Tab-separated table of N, CA and C in Angstrom:
chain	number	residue	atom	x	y	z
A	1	UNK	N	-6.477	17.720	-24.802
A	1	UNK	CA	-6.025	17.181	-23.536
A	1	UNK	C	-5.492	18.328	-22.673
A	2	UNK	N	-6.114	18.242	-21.108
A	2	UNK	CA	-5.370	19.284	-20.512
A	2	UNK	C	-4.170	19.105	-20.666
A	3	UNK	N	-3.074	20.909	-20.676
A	3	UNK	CA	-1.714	20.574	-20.235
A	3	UNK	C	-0.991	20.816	-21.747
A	4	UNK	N	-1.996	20.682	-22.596
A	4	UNK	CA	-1.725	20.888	-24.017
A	4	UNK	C	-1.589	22.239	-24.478
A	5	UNK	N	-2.414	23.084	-24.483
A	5	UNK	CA	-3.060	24.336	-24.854
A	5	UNK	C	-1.990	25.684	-24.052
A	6	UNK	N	-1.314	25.998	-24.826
A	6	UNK	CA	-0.089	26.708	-23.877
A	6	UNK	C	-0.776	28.411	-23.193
A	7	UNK	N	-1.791	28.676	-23.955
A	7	UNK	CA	-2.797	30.049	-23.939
A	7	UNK	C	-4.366	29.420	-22.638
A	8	UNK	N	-3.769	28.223	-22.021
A	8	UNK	CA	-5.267	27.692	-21.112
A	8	UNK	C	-5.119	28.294	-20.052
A	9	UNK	N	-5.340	29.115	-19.553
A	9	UNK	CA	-5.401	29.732	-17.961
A	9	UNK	C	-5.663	28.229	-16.683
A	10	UNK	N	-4.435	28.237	-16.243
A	10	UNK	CA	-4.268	28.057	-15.054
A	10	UNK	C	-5.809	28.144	-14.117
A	11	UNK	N	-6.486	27.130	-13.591
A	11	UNK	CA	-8.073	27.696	-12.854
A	11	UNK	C	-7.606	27.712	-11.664
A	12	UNK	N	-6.449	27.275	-10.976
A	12	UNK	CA	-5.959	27.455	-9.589
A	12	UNK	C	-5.631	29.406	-9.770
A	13	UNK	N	-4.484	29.171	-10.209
A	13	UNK	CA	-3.702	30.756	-10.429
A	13	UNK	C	-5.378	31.125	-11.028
A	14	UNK	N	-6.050	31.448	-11.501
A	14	UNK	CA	-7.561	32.077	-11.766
A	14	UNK	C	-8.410	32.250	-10.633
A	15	UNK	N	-8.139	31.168	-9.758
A	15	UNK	CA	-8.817	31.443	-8.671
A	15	UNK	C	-8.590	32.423	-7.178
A	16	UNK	N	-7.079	32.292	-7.479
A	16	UNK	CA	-6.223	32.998	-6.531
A	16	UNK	C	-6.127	34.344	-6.735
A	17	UNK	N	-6.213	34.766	-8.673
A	17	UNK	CA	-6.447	36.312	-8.744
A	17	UNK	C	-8.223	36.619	-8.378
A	18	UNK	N	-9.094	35.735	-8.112
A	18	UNK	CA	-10.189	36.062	-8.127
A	18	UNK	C	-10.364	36.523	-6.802
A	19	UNK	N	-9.797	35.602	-6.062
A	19	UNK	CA	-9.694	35.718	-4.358
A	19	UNK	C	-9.216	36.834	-4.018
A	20	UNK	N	-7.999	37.290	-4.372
A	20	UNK	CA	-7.859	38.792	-4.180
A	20	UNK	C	-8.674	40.001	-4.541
A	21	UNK	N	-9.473	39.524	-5.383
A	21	UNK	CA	-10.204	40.893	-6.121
A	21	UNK	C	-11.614	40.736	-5.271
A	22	UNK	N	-12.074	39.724	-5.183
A	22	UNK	CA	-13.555	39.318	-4.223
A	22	UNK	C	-13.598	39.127	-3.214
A	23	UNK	N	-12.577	38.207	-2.493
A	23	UNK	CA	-13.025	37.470	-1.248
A	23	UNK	C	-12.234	38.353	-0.368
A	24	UNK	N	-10.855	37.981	0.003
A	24	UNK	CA	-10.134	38.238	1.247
A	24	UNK	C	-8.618	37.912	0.366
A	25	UNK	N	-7.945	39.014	0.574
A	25	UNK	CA	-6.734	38.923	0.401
A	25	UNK	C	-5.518	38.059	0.767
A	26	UNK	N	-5.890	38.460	2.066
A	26	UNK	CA	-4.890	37.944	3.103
A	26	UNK	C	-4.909	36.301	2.885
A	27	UNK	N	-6.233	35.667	2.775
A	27	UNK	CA	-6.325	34.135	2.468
A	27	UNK	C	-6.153	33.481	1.530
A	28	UNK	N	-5.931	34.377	-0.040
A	28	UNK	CA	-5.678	33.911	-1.402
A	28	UNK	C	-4.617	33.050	-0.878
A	29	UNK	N	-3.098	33.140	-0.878
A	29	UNK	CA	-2.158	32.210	-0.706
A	29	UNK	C	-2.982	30.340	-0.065
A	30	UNK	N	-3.294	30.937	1.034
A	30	UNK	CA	-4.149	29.537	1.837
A	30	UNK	C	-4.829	29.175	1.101
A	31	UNK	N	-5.927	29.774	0.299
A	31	UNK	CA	-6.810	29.325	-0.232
A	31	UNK	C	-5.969	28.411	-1.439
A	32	UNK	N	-5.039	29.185	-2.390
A	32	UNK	CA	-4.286	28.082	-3.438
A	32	UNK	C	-3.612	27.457	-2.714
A	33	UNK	N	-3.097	27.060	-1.700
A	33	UNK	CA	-2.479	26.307	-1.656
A	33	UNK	C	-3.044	24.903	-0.740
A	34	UNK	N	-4.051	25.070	-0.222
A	34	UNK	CA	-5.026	23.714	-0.022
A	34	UNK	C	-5.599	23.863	-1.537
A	35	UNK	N	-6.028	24.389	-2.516
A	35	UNK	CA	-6.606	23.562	-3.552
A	35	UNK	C	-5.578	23.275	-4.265
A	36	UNK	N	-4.125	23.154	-4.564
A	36	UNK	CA	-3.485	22.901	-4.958
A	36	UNK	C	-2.961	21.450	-4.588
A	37	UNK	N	-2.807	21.167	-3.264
A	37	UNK	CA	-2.746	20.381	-2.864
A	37	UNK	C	-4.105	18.938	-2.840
A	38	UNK	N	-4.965	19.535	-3.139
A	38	UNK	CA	-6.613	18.770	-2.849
A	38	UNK	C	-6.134	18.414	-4.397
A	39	UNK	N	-6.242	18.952	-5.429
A	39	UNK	CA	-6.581	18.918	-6.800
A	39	UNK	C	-4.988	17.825	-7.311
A	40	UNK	N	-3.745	17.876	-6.315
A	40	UNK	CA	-2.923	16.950	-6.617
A	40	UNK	C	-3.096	15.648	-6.068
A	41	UNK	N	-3.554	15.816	-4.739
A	41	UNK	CA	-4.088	14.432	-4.386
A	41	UNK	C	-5.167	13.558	-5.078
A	42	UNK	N	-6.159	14.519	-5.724
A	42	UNK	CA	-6.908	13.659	-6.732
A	42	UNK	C	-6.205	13.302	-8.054
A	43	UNK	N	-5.265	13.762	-8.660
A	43	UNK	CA	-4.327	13.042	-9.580
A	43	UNK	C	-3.931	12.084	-9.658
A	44	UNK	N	-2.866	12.107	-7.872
A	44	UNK	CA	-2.455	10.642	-7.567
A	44	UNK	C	-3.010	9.916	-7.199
A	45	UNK	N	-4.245	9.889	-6.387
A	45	UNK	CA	-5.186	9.159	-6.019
A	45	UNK	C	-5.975	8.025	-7.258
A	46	UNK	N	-5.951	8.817	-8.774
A	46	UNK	CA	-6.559	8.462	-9.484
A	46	UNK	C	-5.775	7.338	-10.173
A	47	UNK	N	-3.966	7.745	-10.086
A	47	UNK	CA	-3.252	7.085	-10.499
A	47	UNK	C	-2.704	5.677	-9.782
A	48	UNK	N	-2.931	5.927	-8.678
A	48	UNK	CA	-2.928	4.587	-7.401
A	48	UNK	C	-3.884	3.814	-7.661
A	49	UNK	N	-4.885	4.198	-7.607
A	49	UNK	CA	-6.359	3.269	-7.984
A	49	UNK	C	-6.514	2.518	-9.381
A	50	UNK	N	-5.747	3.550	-10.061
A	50	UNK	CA	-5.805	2.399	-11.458
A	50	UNK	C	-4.689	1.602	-11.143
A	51	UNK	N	-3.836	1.670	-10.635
A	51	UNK	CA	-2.362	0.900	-10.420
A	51	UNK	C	-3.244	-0.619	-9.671
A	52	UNK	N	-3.995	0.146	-8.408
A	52	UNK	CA	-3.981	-1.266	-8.008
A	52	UNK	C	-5.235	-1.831	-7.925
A	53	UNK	N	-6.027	-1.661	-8.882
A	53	UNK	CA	-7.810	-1.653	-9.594
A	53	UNK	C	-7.132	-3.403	-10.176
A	54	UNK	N	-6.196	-3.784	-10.382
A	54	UNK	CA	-6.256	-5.183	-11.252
A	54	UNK	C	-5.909	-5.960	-10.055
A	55	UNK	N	-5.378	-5.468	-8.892
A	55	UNK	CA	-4.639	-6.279	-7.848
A	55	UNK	C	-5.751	-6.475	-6.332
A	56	UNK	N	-7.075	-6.029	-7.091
A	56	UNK	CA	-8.573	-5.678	-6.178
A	56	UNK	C	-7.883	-4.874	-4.325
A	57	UNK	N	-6.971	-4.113	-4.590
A	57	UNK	CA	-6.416	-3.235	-3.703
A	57	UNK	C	-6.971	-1.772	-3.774
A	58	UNK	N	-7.018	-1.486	-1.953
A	58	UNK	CA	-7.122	0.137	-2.158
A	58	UNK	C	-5.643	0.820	-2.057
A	59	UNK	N	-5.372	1.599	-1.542
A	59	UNK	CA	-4.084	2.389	-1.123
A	59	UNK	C	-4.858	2.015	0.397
A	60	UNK	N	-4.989	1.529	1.494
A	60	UNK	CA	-5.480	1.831	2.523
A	60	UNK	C	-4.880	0.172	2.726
A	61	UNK	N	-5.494	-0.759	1.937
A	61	UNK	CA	-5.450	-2.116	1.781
A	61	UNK	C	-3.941	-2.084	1.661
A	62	UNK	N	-3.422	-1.891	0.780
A	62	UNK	CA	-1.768	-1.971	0.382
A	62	UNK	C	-0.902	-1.711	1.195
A	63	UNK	N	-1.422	-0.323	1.759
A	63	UNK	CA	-0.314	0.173	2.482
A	63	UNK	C	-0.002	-0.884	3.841
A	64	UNK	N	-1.146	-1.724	4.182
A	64	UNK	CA	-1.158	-2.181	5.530
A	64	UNK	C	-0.432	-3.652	5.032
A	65	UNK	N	-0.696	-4.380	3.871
A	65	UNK	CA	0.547	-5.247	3.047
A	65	UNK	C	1.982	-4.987	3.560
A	66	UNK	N	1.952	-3.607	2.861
A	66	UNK	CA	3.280	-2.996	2.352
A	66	UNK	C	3.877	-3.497	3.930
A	67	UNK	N	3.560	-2.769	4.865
A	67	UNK	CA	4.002	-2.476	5.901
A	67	UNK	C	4.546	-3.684	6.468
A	68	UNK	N	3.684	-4.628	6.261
A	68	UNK	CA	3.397	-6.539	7.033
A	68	UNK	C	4.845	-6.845	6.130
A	69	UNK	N	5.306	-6.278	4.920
A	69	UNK	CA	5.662	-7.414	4.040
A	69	UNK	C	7.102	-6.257	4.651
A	70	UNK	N	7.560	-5.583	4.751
A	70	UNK	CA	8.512	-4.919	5.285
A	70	UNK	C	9.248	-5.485	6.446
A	71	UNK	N	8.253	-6.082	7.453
A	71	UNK	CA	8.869	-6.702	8.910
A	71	UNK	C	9.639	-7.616	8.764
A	72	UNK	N	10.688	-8.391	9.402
A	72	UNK	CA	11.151	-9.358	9.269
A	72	UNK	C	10.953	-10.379	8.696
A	73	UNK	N	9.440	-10.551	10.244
A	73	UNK	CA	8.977	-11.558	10.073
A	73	UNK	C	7.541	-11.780	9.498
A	74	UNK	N	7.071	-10.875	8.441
A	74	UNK	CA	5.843	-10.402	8.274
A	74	UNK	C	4.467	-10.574	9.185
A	75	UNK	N	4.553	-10.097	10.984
A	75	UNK	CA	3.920	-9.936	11.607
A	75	UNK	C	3.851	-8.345	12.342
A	76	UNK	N	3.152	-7.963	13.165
A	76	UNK	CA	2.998	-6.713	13.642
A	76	UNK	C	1.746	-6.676	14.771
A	77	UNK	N	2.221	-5.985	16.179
A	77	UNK	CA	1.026	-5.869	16.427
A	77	UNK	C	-0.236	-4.840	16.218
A	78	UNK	N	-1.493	-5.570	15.994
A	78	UNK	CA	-2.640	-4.531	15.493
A	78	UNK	C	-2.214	-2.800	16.114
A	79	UNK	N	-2.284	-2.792	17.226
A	79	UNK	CA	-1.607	-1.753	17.782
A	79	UNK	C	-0.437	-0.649	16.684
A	80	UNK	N	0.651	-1.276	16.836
A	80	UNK	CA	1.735	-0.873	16.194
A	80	UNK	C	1.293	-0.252	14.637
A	81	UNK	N	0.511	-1.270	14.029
A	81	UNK	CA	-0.256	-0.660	12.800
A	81	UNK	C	-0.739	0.261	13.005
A	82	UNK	N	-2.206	0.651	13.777
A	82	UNK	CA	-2.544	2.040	13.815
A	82	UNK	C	-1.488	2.815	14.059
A	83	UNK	N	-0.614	2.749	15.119
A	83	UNK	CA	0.248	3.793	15.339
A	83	UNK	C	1.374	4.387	13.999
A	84	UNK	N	1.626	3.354	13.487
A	84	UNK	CA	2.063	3.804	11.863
A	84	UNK	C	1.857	4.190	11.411
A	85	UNK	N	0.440	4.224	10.946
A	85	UNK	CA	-0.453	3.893	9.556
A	85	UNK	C	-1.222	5.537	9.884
A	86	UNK	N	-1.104	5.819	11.107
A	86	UNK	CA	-1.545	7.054	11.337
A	86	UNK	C	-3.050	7.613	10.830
A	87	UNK	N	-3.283	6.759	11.282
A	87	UNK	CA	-5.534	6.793	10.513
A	87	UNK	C	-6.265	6.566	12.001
A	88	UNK	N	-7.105	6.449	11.731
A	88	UNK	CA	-8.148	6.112	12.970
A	88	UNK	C	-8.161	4.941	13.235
A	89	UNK	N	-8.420	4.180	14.250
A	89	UNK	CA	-8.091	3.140	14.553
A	89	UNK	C	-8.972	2.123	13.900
A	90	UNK	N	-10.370	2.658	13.878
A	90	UNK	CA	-11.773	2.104	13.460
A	90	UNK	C	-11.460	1.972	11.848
A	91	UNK	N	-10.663	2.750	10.850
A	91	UNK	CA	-9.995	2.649	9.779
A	91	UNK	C	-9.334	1.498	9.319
A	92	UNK	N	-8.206	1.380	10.435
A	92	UNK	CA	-7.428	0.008	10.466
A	92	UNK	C	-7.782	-1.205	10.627
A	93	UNK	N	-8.797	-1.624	11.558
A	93	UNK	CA	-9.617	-2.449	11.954
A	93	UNK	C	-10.340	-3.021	10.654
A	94	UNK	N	-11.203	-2.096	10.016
A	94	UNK	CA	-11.696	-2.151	8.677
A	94	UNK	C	-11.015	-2.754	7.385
A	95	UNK	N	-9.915	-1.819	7.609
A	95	UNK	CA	-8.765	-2.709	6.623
A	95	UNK	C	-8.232	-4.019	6.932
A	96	UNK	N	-8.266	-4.169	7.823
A	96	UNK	CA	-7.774	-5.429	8.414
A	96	UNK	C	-8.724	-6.454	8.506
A	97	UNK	N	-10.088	-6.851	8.477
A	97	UNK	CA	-11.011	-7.494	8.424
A	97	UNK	C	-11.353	-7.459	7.027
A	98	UNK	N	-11.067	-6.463	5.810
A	98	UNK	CA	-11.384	-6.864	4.901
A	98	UNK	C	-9.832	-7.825	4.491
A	99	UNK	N	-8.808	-7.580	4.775
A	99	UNK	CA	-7.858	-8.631	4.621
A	99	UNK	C	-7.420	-9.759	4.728
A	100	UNK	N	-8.436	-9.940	6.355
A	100	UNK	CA	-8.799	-11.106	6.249
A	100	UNK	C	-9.580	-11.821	5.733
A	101	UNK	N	-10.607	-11.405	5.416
A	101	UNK	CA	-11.788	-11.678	4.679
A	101	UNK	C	-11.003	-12.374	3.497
A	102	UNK	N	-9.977	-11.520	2.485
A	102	UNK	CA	-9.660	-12.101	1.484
A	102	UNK	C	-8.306	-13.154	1.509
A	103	UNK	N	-8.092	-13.694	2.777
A	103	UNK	CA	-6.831	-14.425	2.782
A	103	UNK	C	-5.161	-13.894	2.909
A	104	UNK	N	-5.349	-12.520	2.920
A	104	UNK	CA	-4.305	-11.536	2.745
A	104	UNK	C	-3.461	-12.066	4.350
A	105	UNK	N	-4.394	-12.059	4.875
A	105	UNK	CA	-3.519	-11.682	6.374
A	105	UNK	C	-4.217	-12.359	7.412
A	106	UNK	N	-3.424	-12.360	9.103
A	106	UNK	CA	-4.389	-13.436	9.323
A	106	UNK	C	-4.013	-12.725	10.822
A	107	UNK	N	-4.942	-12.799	11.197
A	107	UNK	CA	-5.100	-11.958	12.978
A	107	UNK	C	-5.131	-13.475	13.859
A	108	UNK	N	-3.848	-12.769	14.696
A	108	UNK	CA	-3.925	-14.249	15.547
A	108	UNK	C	-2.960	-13.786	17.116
A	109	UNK	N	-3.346	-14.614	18.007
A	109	UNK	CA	-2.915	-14.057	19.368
A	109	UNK	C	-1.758	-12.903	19.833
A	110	UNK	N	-1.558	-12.401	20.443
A	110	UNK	CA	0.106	-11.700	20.828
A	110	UNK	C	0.629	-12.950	21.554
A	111	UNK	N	1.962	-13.162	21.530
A	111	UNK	CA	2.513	-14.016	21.939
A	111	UNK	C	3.053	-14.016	23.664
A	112	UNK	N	2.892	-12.735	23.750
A	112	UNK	CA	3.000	-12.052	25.413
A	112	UNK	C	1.933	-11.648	26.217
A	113	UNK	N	0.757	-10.416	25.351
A	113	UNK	CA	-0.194	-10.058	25.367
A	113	UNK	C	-1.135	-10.815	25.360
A	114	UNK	N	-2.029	-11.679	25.858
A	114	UNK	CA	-3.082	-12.313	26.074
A	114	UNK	C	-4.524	-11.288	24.817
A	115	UNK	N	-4.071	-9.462	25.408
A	115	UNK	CA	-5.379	-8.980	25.162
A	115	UNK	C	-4.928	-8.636	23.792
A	116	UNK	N	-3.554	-8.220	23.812
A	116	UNK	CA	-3.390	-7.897	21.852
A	116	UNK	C	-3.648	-9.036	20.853
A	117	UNK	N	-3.523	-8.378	19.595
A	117	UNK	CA	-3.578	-9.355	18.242
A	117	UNK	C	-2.410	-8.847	17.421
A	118	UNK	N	-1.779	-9.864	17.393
A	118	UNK	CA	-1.005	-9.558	15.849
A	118	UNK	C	-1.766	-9.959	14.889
A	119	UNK	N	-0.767	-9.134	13.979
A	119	UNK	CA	-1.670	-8.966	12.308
A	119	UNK	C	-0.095	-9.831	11.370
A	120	UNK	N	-0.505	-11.359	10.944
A	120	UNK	CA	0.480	-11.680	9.925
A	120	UNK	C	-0.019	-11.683	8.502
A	121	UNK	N	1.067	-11.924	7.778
A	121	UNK	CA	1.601	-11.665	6.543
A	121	UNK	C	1.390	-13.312	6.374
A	122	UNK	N	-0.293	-13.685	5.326
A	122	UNK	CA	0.199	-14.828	4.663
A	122	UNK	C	0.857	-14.657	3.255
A	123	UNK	N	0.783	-15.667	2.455
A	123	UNK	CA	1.980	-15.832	1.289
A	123	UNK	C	0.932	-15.390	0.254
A	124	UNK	N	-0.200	-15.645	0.178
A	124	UNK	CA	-1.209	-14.790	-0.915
A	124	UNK	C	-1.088	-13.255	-0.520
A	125	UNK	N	-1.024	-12.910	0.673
A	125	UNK	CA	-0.312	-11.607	0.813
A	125	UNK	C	0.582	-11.093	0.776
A	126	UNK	N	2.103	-11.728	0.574
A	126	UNK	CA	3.196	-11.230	0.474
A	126	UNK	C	3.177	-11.227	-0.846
A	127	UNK	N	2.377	-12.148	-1.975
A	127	UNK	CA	2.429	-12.590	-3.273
A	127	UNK	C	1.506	-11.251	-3.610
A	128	UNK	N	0.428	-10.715	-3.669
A	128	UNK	CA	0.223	-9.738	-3.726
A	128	UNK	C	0.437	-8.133	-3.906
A	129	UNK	N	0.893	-8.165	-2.344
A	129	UNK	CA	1.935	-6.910	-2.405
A	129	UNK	C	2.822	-6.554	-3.224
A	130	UNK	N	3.660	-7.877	-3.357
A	130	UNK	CA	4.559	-7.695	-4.486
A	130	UNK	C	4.184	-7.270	-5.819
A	131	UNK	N	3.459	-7.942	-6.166
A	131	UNK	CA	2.716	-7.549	-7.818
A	131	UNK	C	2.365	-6.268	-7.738
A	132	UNK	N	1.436	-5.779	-6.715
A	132	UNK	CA	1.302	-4.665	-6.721
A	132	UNK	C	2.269	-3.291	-6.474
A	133	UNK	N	3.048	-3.479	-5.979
A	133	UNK	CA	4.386	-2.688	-5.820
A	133	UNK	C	5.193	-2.465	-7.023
A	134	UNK	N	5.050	-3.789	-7.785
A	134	UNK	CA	5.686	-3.790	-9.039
A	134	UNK	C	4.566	-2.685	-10.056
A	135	UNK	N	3.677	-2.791	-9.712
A	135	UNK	CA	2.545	-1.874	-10.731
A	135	UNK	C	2.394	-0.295	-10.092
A	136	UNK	N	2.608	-0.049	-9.024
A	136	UNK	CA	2.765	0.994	-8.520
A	136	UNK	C	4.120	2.087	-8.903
A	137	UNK	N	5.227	1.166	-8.826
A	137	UNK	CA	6.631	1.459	-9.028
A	137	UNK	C	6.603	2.116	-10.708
A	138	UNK	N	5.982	1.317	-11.429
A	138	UNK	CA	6.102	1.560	-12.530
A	138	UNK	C	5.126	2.349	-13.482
A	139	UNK	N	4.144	2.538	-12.866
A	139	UNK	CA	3.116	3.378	-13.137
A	139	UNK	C	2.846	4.582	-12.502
A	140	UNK	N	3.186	4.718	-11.148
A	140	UNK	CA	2.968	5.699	-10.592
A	140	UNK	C	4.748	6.154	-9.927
A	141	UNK	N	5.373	5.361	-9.098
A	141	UNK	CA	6.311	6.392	-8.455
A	141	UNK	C	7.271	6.705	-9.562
A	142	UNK	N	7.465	5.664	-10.556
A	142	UNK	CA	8.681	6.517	-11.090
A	142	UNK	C	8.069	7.530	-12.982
A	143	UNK	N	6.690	8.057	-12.296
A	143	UNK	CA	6.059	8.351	-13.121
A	143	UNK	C	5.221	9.564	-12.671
A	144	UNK	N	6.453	9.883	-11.778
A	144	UNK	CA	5.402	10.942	-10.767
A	144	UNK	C	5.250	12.648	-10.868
A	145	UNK	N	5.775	12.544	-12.552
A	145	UNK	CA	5.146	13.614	-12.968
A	145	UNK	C	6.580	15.038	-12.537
A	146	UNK	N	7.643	14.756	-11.943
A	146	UNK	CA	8.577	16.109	-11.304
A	146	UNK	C	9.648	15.719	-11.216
A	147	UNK	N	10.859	16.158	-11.053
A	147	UNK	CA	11.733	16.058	-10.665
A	147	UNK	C	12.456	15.956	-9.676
A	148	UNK	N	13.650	14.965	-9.631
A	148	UNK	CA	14.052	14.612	-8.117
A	148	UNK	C	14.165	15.954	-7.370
A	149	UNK	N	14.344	17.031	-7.385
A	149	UNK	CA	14.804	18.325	-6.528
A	149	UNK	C	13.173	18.751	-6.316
A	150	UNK	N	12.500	18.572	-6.960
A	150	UNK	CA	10.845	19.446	-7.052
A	150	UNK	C	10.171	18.126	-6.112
A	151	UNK	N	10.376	16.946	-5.961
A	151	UNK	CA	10.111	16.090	-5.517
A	151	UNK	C	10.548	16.082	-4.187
A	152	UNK	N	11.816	15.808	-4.047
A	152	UNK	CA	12.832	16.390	-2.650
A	152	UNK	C	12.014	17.427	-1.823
A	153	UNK	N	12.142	18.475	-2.863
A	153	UNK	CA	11.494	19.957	-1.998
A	153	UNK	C	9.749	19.101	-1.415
A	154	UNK	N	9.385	19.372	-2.630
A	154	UNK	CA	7.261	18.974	-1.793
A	154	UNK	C	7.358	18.075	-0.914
A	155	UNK	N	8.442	17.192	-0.644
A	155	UNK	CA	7.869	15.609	1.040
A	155	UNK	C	8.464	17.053	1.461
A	156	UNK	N	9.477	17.643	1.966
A	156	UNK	CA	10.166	18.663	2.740
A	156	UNK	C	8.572	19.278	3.003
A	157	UNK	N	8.580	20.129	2.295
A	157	UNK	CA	7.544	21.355	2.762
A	157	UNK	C	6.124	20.464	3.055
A	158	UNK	N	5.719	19.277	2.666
A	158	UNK	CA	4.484	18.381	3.322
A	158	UNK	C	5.034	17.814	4.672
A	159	UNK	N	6.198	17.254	4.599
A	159	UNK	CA	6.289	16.853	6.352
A	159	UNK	C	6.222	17.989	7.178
A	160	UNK	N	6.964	19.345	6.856
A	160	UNK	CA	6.781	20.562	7.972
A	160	UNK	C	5.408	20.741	8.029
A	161	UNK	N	4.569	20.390	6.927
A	161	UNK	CA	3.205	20.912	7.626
A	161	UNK	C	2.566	19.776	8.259
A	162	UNK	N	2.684	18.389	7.908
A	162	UNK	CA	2.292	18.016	8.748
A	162	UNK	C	2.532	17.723	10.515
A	163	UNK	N	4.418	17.934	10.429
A	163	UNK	CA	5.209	18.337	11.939
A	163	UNK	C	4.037	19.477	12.231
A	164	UNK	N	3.885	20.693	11.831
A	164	UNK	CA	2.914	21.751	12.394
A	164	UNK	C	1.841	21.470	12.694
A	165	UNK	N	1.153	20.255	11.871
A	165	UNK	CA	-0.808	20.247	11.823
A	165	UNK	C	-0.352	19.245	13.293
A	166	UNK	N	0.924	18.644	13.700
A	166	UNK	CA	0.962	17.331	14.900
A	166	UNK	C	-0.044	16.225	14.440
């Protein structure tokens, strides 16, 4: 099993001395540290998907739950979602039609707005979320592999880059 073998060379740190010796110096750092980051997102990615593979959820699907089941009143307008959810709009839309599709949620007038839609929170969707939060919580966040200070630090140094990328 990786992670076992205390003599296994590192293929990131392998790649980063390779980069210096072949490619470009100056870019080794950049270069490990987007594959460092790429190669952790497929970890957790892998670990989300099995989390919510029994709850027929993506992370894309959930998160837009999560969000509905957070509001008061588990409504939101479509609007307000993209602007959250920070994806493409054509993304959200997608997610949101497959939600409806499955009873999750239910697109229905703005109450001011004639041209908007809110997006509500039915009870097979709040019933949902929940289960799945519960399988997430326990499989993945409090399983997330680091420590509260190593944890602390990486959102720190991922929000400054994403404050930088805007």
């Amino acid at each position: 099993m990786a992670g076992q073998n205390p003599h296994r060379v590192d293929p990131i740190a392998e790649a980063r001395r390779q980069w210096h010796v072949h490619a470009r110096d100056d870019a080794a750092a950049g270069m490990t540290a987007v594959t460092s980051v790429m190669r952790a997102q497929q970890l957790m990615q892998a670990s989300v998907d099995a989390a919510l593979k029994p709850h027929k959820l993506t992370f894309a699907r959930y998160e837009m739950l999560r969000m509905l089941a957070f509001t008061r009143a588990g409504r939101l307008p479509l609007a307000s979602a993209i602007d959250r959810l920070q994806v493409h709009p054509t993304s959200v839309t997608n997610t949101v039609d497959r939600l409806v599709k499955d009873g999750y949620i239910e697109r229905v007038k703005h109450p001011s707005d004639g041209r908007a839609a809110m997006l509500l929170l039915t009870d097979a969707g709040r019933a949902v979320v929940e289960e799945a939060t519960v399988a997430l919580n326990t499989e993945v966040f409090e399983r997330i592999g680091m420590n509260h200070a190593d944890t602390t630090a990486l959102v720190a140094i991922v929000a400054r880059f994403r404050e930088g990328s805007g």
